[in-house]
PDB file of N, CA and C in Angstrom:
ATOM      1  N   MET A   1      93.777 -26.220  67.434  1.00  0.00           N
ATOM      2  CA  MET A   1      93.791 -26.475  66.102  1.00  0.00           C
ATOM      3  C   MET A   1      93.437 -27.294  64.927  1.00  0.00           C
ATOM      4  N   ASP A   2      93.171 -28.165  64.590  1.00  0.00           N
ATOM      5  CA  ASP A   2      94.536 -29.035  63.019  1.00  0.00           C
ATOM      6  C   ASP A   2      93.620 -28.240  61.889  1.00  0.00           C
ATOM      7  N   LEU A   3      95.200 -26.939  61.802  1.00  0.00           N
ATOM      8  CA  LEU A   3      94.740 -26.004  60.204  1.00  0.00           C
ATOM      9  C   LEU A   3      94.799 -27.327  58.752  1.00  0.00           C
ATOM     10  N   LYS A   4      94.742 -28.220  58.755  1.00  0.00           N
ATOM     11  CA  LYS A   4      94.339 -29.479  57.998  1.00  0.00           C
ATOM     12  C   LYS A   4      95.613 -28.857  56.853  1.00  0.00           C
ATOM     13  N   ASN A   5      96.259 -28.850  57.257  1.00  0.00           N
ATOM     14  CA  ASN A   5      97.138 -27.984  56.594  1.00  0.00           C
ATOM     15  C   ASN A   5      97.573 -26.838  55.060  1.00  0.00           C
ATOM     16  N   TYR A   6      96.360 -26.155  56.224  1.00  0.00           N
ATOM     17  CA  TYR A   6      95.726 -25.305  55.590  1.00  0.00           C
ATOM     18  C   TYR A   6      94.772 -24.313  54.839  1.00  0.00           C
ATOM     19  N   ASN A   7      93.834 -25.879  54.562  1.00  0.00           N
ATOM     20  CA  ASN A   7      92.971 -26.247  53.779  1.00  0.00           C
ATOM     21  C   ASN A   7      91.680 -25.923  54.543  1.00  0.00           C
ATOM     22  N   ILE A   8      91.527 -25.787  56.063  1.00  0.00           N
ATOM     23  CA  ILE A   8      90.285 -25.612  57.002  1.00  0.00           C
ATOM     24  C   ILE A   8      89.465 -23.669  56.384  1.00  0.00           C
ATOM     25  N   THR A   9      88.741 -24.164  56.326  1.00  0.00           N
ATOM     26  CA  THR A   9      88.445 -22.691  55.967  1.00  0.00           C
ATOM     27  C   THR A   9      87.881 -21.451  56.796  1.00  0.00           C
ATOM     28  N   VAL A  10      88.018 -20.070  56.750  1.00  0.00           N
ATOM     29  CA  VAL A  10      88.377 -19.649  57.647  1.00  0.00           C
ATOM     30  C   VAL A  10      86.559 -19.198  58.367  1.00  0.00           C
ATOM     31  N   GLY A  11      85.531 -20.819  58.161  1.00  0.00           N
ATOM     32  CA  GLY A  11      84.380 -19.634  58.874  1.00  0.00           C
ATOM     33  C   GLY A  11      84.615 -21.294  59.612  1.00  0.00           C
ATOM     34  N   GLU A  12      85.421 -22.566  59.334  1.00  0.00           N
ATOM     35  CA  GLU A  12      85.242 -23.210  60.536  1.00  0.00           C
ATOM     36  C   GLU A  12      86.222 -22.494  61.157  1.00  0.00           C
ATOM     37  N   VAL A  13      87.428 -22.053  61.279  1.00  0.00           N
ATOM     38  CA  VAL A  13      88.256 -21.111  62.063  1.00  0.00           C
ATOM     39  C   VAL A  13      87.672 -20.536  62.918  1.00  0.00           C
ATOM     40  N   LEU A  14      86.297 -19.238  62.300  1.00  0.00           N
ATOM     41  CA  LEU A  14      85.828 -19.055  63.047  1.00  0.00           C
ATOM     42  C   LEU A  14      84.716 -19.445  63.589  1.00  0.00           C
ATOM     43  N   LYS A  15      84.257 -20.344  63.899  1.00  0.00           N
ATOM     44  CA  LYS A  15      83.383 -21.341  64.494  1.00  0.00           C
ATOM     45  C   LYS A  15      83.867 -21.479  66.197  1.00  0.00           C
ATOM     46  N   ASN A  16      85.268 -21.549  66.260  1.00  0.00           N
ATOM     47  CA  ASN A  16      85.955 -22.469  67.527  1.00  0.00           C
ATOM     48  C   ASN A  16      85.863 -20.439  67.753  1.00  0.00           C
ATOM     49  N   PRO A  17      85.310 -20.131  69.156  1.00  0.00           N
ATOM     50  CA  PRO A  17      85.095 -19.023  69.849  1.00  0.00           C
ATOM     51  C   PRO A  17      86.600 -18.922  70.254  1.00  0.00           C
ATOM     52  N   GLN A  18      87.735 -19.485  70.851  1.00  0.00           N
ATOM     53  CA  GLN A  18      88.874 -19.085  70.823  1.00  0.00           C
ATOM     54  C   GLN A  18      89.646 -18.456  69.670  1.00  0.00           C
ATOM     55  N   ALA A  19      89.805 -18.738  68.744  1.00  0.00           N
ATOM     56  CA  ALA A  19      89.766 -18.989  67.416  1.00  0.00           C
ATOM     57  C   ALA A  19      89.600 -17.423  66.937  1.00  0.00           C
ATOM     58  N   LYS A  20      88.196 -17.508  66.902  1.00  0.00           N
ATOM     59  CA  LYS A  20      87.450 -15.815  66.443  1.00  0.00           C
ATOM     60  C   LYS A  20      87.811 -14.962  67.713  1.00  0.00           C
ATOM     61  N   ALA A  21      88.476 -15.123  69.013  1.00  0.00           N
ATOM     62  CA  ALA A  21      88.458 -13.610  69.396  1.00  0.00           C
ATOM     63  C   ALA A  21      89.403 -13.758  69.935  1.00  0.00           C
ATOM     64  N   MET A  22      90.670 -14.320  69.405  1.00  0.00           N
ATOM     65  CA  MET A  22      92.486 -14.387  68.933  1.00  0.00           C
ATOM     66  C   MET A  22      92.207 -13.861  67.545  1.00  0.00           C
ATOM     67  N   LEU A  23      91.488 -13.294  66.477  1.00  0.00           N
ATOM     68  CA  LEU A  23      91.806 -13.325  65.559  1.00  0.00           C
ATOM     69  C   LEU A  23      91.119 -11.650  65.345  1.00  0.00           C
ATOM     70  N   GLN A  24      90.080 -11.417  66.435  1.00  0.00           N
ATOM     71  CA  GLN A  24      89.880 -10.466  66.483  1.00  0.00           C
ATOM     72  C   GLN A  24      91.261  -9.485  67.262  1.00  0.00           C
ATOM     73  N   LYS A  25      91.836  -9.735  67.919  1.00  0.00           N
ATOM     74  CA  LYS A  25      92.348  -9.444  68.455  1.00  0.00           C
ATOM     75  C   LYS A  25      93.712  -8.798  68.464  1.00  0.00           C
ATOM     76  N   GLU A  26      93.632 -10.044  67.094  1.00  0.00           N
ATOM     77  CA  GLU A  26      95.111  -9.651  65.982  1.00  0.00           C
ATOM     78  C   GLU A  26      94.652  -8.479  64.877  1.00  0.00           C
ATOM     79  N   LEU A  27      93.577  -8.517  64.344  1.00  0.00           N
ATOM     80  CA  LEU A  27      93.012  -8.396  63.169  1.00  0.00           C
ATOM     81  C   LEU A  27      91.586  -7.751  63.337  1.00  0.00           C
ATOM     82  N   PRO A  28      91.628  -6.834  64.173  1.00  0.00           N
ATOM     83  CA  PRO A  28      90.215  -6.382  64.111  1.00  0.00           C
ATOM     84  C   PRO A  28      89.391  -5.713  63.074  1.00  0.00           C
ATOM     85  N   MET A  29      90.172  -4.474  61.900  1.00  0.00           N
ATOM     86  CA  MET A  29      89.629  -4.634  61.253  1.00  0.00           C
ATOM     87  C   MET A  29      89.915  -5.269  60.065  1.00  0.00           C
ATOM     88  N   ILE A  30      90.107  -6.092  59.867  1.00  0.00           N
ATOM     89  CA  ILE A  30      89.594  -7.024  59.226  1.00  0.00           C
ATOM     90  C   ILE A  30      88.647  -7.923  59.624  1.00  0.00           C
ATOM     91  N   MET A  31      88.814  -8.265  61.086  1.00  0.00           N
ATOM     92  CA  MET A  31      87.453  -9.186  61.582  1.00  0.00           C
ATOM     93  C   MET A  31      86.215  -8.020  61.680  1.00  0.00           C
ATOM     94  N   ARG A  32      86.180  -7.083  61.374  1.00  0.00           N
ATOM     95  CA  ARG A  32      84.880  -5.656  61.230  1.00  0.00           C
ATOM     96  C   ARG A  32      84.402  -5.254  59.581  1.00  0.00           C
ATOM     97  N   HIS A  33      85.414  -6.144  59.138  1.00  0.00           N
ATOM     98  CA  HIS A  33      85.017  -6.251  57.347  1.00  0.00           C
ATOM     99  C   HIS A  33      83.916  -6.891  56.732  1.00  0.00           C
ATOM    100  N   PRO A  34      83.473  -6.105  56.415  1.00  0.00           N
ATOM    101  CA  PRO A  34      81.221  -5.854  56.113  1.00  0.00           C
ATOM    102  C   PRO A  34      82.046  -7.368  54.758  1.00  0.00           C
ATOM    103  N   MET A  35      82.779  -7.541  54.399  1.00  0.00           N
ATOM    104  CA  MET A  35      83.033  -9.207  53.573  1.00  0.00           C
ATOM    105  C   MET A  35      83.216  -9.398  54.329  1.00  0.00           C
ATOM    106  N   LEU A  36      83.708 -10.119  56.286  1.00  0.00           N
ATOM    107  CA  LEU A  36      84.265 -11.643  56.257  1.00  0.00           C
ATOM    108  C   LEU A  36      83.467 -11.928  56.098  1.00  0.00           C
ATOM    109  N   PRO A  37      82.118 -12.103  56.291  1.00  0.00           N
ATOM    110  CA  PRO A  37      80.787 -13.761  55.647  1.00  0.00           C
ATOM    111  C   PRO A  37      81.379 -13.913  54.434  1.00  0.00           C
ATOM    112  N   MET A  38      82.043 -12.865  53.364  1.00  0.00           N
ATOM    113  CA  MET A  38      81.105 -13.953  52.775  1.00  0.00           C
ATOM    114  C   MET A  38      82.952 -15.423  52.326  1.00  0.00           C
ATOM    115  N   ALA A  39      83.975 -14.724  53.043  1.00  0.00           N
ATOM    116  CA  ALA A  39      85.437 -15.702  53.187  1.00  0.00           C
ATOM    117  C   ALA A  39      84.592 -16.662  53.328  1.00  0.00           C
ATOM    118  N   ASN A  40      84.094 -16.985  54.259  1.00  0.00           N
ATOM    119  CA  ASN A  40      83.994 -18.025  54.877  1.00  0.00           C
ATOM    120  C   ASN A  40      83.874 -19.018  54.572  1.00  0.00           C
ATOM    121  N   ALA A  41      84.025 -19.604  53.088  1.00  0.00           N
ATOM    122  CA  ALA A  41      83.940 -21.152  52.055  1.00  0.00           C
ATOM    123  C   ALA A  41      86.093 -20.864  51.626  1.00  0.00           C
ATOM    124  N   ILE A  42      86.089 -20.066  52.288  1.00  0.00           N
ATOM    125  CA  ILE A  42      87.357 -19.671  51.558  1.00  0.00           C
ATOM    126  C   ILE A  42      88.395 -21.110  52.403  1.00  0.00           C
ATOM    127  N   PRO A  43      89.463 -21.111  51.220  1.00  0.00           N
ATOM    128  CA  PRO A  43      89.809 -21.499  52.746  1.00  0.00           C
ATOM    129  C   PRO A  43      91.406 -21.424  53.210  1.00  0.00           C
ATOM    130  N   LEU A  44      91.929 -21.333  54.738  1.00  0.00           N
ATOM    131  CA  LEU A  44      93.230 -20.783  54.881  1.00  0.00           C
ATOM    132  C   LEU A  44      94.009 -20.411  54.293  1.00  0.00           C
ATOM    133  N   ARG A  45      94.574 -21.482  53.064  1.00  0.00           N
ATOM    134  CA  ARG A  45      95.636 -21.321  52.348  1.00  0.00           C
ATOM    135  C   ARG A  45      95.647 -20.331  51.190  1.00  0.00           C
ATOM    136  N   ASP A  46      94.673 -19.910  51.431  1.00  0.00           N
ATOM    137  CA  ASP A  46      93.645 -19.125  49.434  1.00  0.00           C
ATOM    138  C   ASP A  46      93.799 -17.271  50.617  1.00  0.00           C
ATOM    139  N   ILE A  47      93.771 -17.108  52.116  1.00  0.00           N
ATOM    140  CA  ILE A  47      93.823 -16.485  52.443  1.00  0.00           C
ATOM    141  C   ILE A  47      95.172 -15.864  52.776  1.00  0.00           C
ATOM    142  N   ILE A  48      96.248 -16.809  53.239  1.00  0.00           N
ATOM    143  CA  ILE A  48      97.019 -16.505  53.519  1.00  0.00           C
ATOM    144  C   ILE A  48      98.195 -16.751  52.149  1.00  0.00           C
ATOM    145  N   ASN A  49      98.127 -16.731  50.385  1.00  0.00           N
ATOM    146  CA  ASN A  49      98.600 -16.361  50.374  1.00  0.00           C
ATOM    147  C   ASN A  49      97.938 -14.449  49.354  1.00  0.00           C
ATOM    148  N   ASN A  50      97.158 -14.336  49.729  1.00  0.00           N
ATOM    149  CA  ASN A  50      96.795 -13.273  49.254  1.00  0.00           C
ATOM    150  C   ASN A  50      96.504 -12.239  50.483  1.00  0.00           C
ATOM    151  N   ALA A  51      96.765 -12.869  51.701  1.00  0.00           N
ATOM    152  CA  ALA A  51      96.430 -11.370  52.813  1.00  0.00           C
ATOM    153  C   ALA A  51      97.682 -10.222  52.442  1.00  0.00           C
ATOM    154  N   GLY A  52      99.380 -10.461  52.079  1.00  0.00           N
ATOM    155  CA  GLY A  52     100.628 -10.307  51.650  1.00  0.00           C
ATOM    156  C   GLY A  52     100.009  -8.627  51.790  1.00  0.00           C
ATOM    157  N   GLY A  53      99.237  -7.798  51.374  1.00  0.00           N
ATOM    158  CA  GLY A  53      99.228  -6.562  51.341  1.00  0.00           C
ATOM    159  C   GLY A  53      98.468  -5.829  52.678  1.00  0.00           C
ATOM    160  N   TYR A  54      97.569  -6.482  53.270  1.00  0.00           N
ATOM    161  CA  TYR A  54      97.038  -6.459  54.548  1.00  0.00           C
ATOM    162  C   TYR A  54      98.317  -6.857  55.748  1.00  0.00           C
ATOM    163  N   VAL A  55      99.002  -8.078  55.788  1.00  0.00           N
ATOM    164  CA  VAL A  55      98.636  -9.197  57.263  1.00  0.00           C
ATOM    165  C   VAL A  55     100.678  -9.318  57.049  1.00  0.00           C
ATOM    166  N   SER A  56     101.968  -8.180  57.220  1.00  0.00           N
ATOM    167  CA  SER A  56     103.492  -9.122  56.943  1.00  0.00           C
ATOM    168  C   SER A  56     103.370 -10.279  57.139  1.00  0.00           C
ATOM    169  N   PRO A  57     104.051 -10.802  56.435  1.00  0.00           N
ATOM    170  CA  PRO A  57     104.176 -11.897  56.567  1.00  0.00           C
ATOM    171  C   PRO A  57     104.736 -12.903  58.679  1.00  0.00           C
ATOM    172  N   ARG A  58     106.193 -12.108  59.474  1.00  0.00           N
ATOM    173  CA  ARG A  58     106.173 -12.007  60.611  1.00  0.00           C
ATOM    174  C   ARG A  58     104.412 -12.248  61.360  1.00  0.00           C
ATOM    175  N   LYS A  59     103.665 -11.010  61.394  1.00  0.00           N
ATOM    176  CA  LYS A  59     102.253 -10.978  61.462  1.00  0.00           C
ATOM    177  C   LYS A  59     101.786 -12.540  61.454  1.00  0.00           C
ATOM    178  N   MET A  60     101.639 -12.736  60.376  1.00  0.00           N
ATOM    179  CA  MET A  60     100.789 -14.134  59.505  1.00  0.00           C
ATOM    180  C   MET A  60     101.510 -14.996  59.998  1.00  0.00           C
ATOM    181  N   GLN A  61     102.632 -15.264  60.403  1.00  0.00           N
ATOM    182  CA  GLN A  61     102.742 -16.876  60.934  1.00  0.00           C
ATOM    183  C   GLN A  61     102.889 -16.533  62.431  1.00  0.00           C
ATOM    184  N   TYR A  62     102.893 -15.569  63.234  1.00  0.00           N
ATOM    185  CA  TYR A  62     102.245 -15.449  64.421  1.00  0.00           C
ATOM    186  C   TYR A  62     100.822 -16.072  64.755  1.00  0.00           C
ATOM    187  N   ILE A  63     100.413 -15.145  64.096  1.00  0.00           N
ATOM    188  CA  ILE A  63      98.813 -15.466  63.605  1.00  0.00           C
ATOM    189  C   ILE A  63      98.543 -17.181  63.346  1.00  0.00           C
ATOM    190  N   LEU A  64      99.535 -17.787  62.780  1.00  0.00           N
ATOM    191  CA  LEU A  64      99.520 -19.416  61.857  1.00  0.00           C
ATOM    192  C   LEU A  64      99.231 -20.046  63.823  1.00  0.00           C
ATOM    193  N   GLU A  65     100.674 -19.416  64.236  1.00  0.00           N
ATOM    194  CA  GLU A  65     101.662 -20.733  64.969  1.00  0.00           C
ATOM    195  C   GLU A  65      99.898 -20.419  66.423  1.00  0.00           C
ATOM    196  N   LYS A  66      99.776 -19.330  66.542  1.00  0.00           N
ATOM    197  CA  LYS A  66      98.868 -18.960  67.486  1.00  0.00           C
ATOM    198  C   LYS A  66      97.732 -20.092  67.293  1.00  0.00           C
ATOM    199  N   LEU A  67      96.708 -20.078  65.967  1.00  0.00           N
ATOM    200  CA  LEU A  67      96.176 -20.718  65.395  1.00  0.00           C
ATOM    201  C   LEU A  67      95.881 -22.199  66.496  1.00  0.00           C
ATOM    202  N   SER A  68      97.248 -22.735  65.523  1.00  0.00           N
ATOM    203  CA  SER A  68      97.722 -24.151  65.222  1.00  0.00           C
ATOM    204  C   SER A  68      98.081 -24.961  67.473  1.00  0.00           C
ATOM    205  N   LYS A  69      97.285 -23.342  68.018  1.00  0.00           N
ATOM    206  CA  LYS A  69      98.237 -24.053  69.721  1.00  0.00           C
ATOM    207  C   LYS A  69      96.428 -24.141  70.571  1.00  0.00           C
ATOM    208  N   ILE A  70      95.541 -23.694  69.902  1.00  0.00           N
ATOM    209  CA  ILE A  70      94.212 -23.783  69.571  1.00  0.00           C
ATOM    210  C   ILE A  70      93.808 -25.012  70.166  1.00  0.00           C
TER     211      ILE A  70
END
């Protein structure tokens, strides 16, 4: 998946069934969050910069690597 230098939006990522399935496995609580639909227009770059309290840097790197291989 082309992450467009992390400018791809959350909505674009979630449109990919493989990416969505991987995120549901790796981040189940976030993927079930009721506010997730509001994040569809947010660039992945913004999510990365603000996820520190929820996702460890190591986990974030792992997820980004998996996304880039889809």
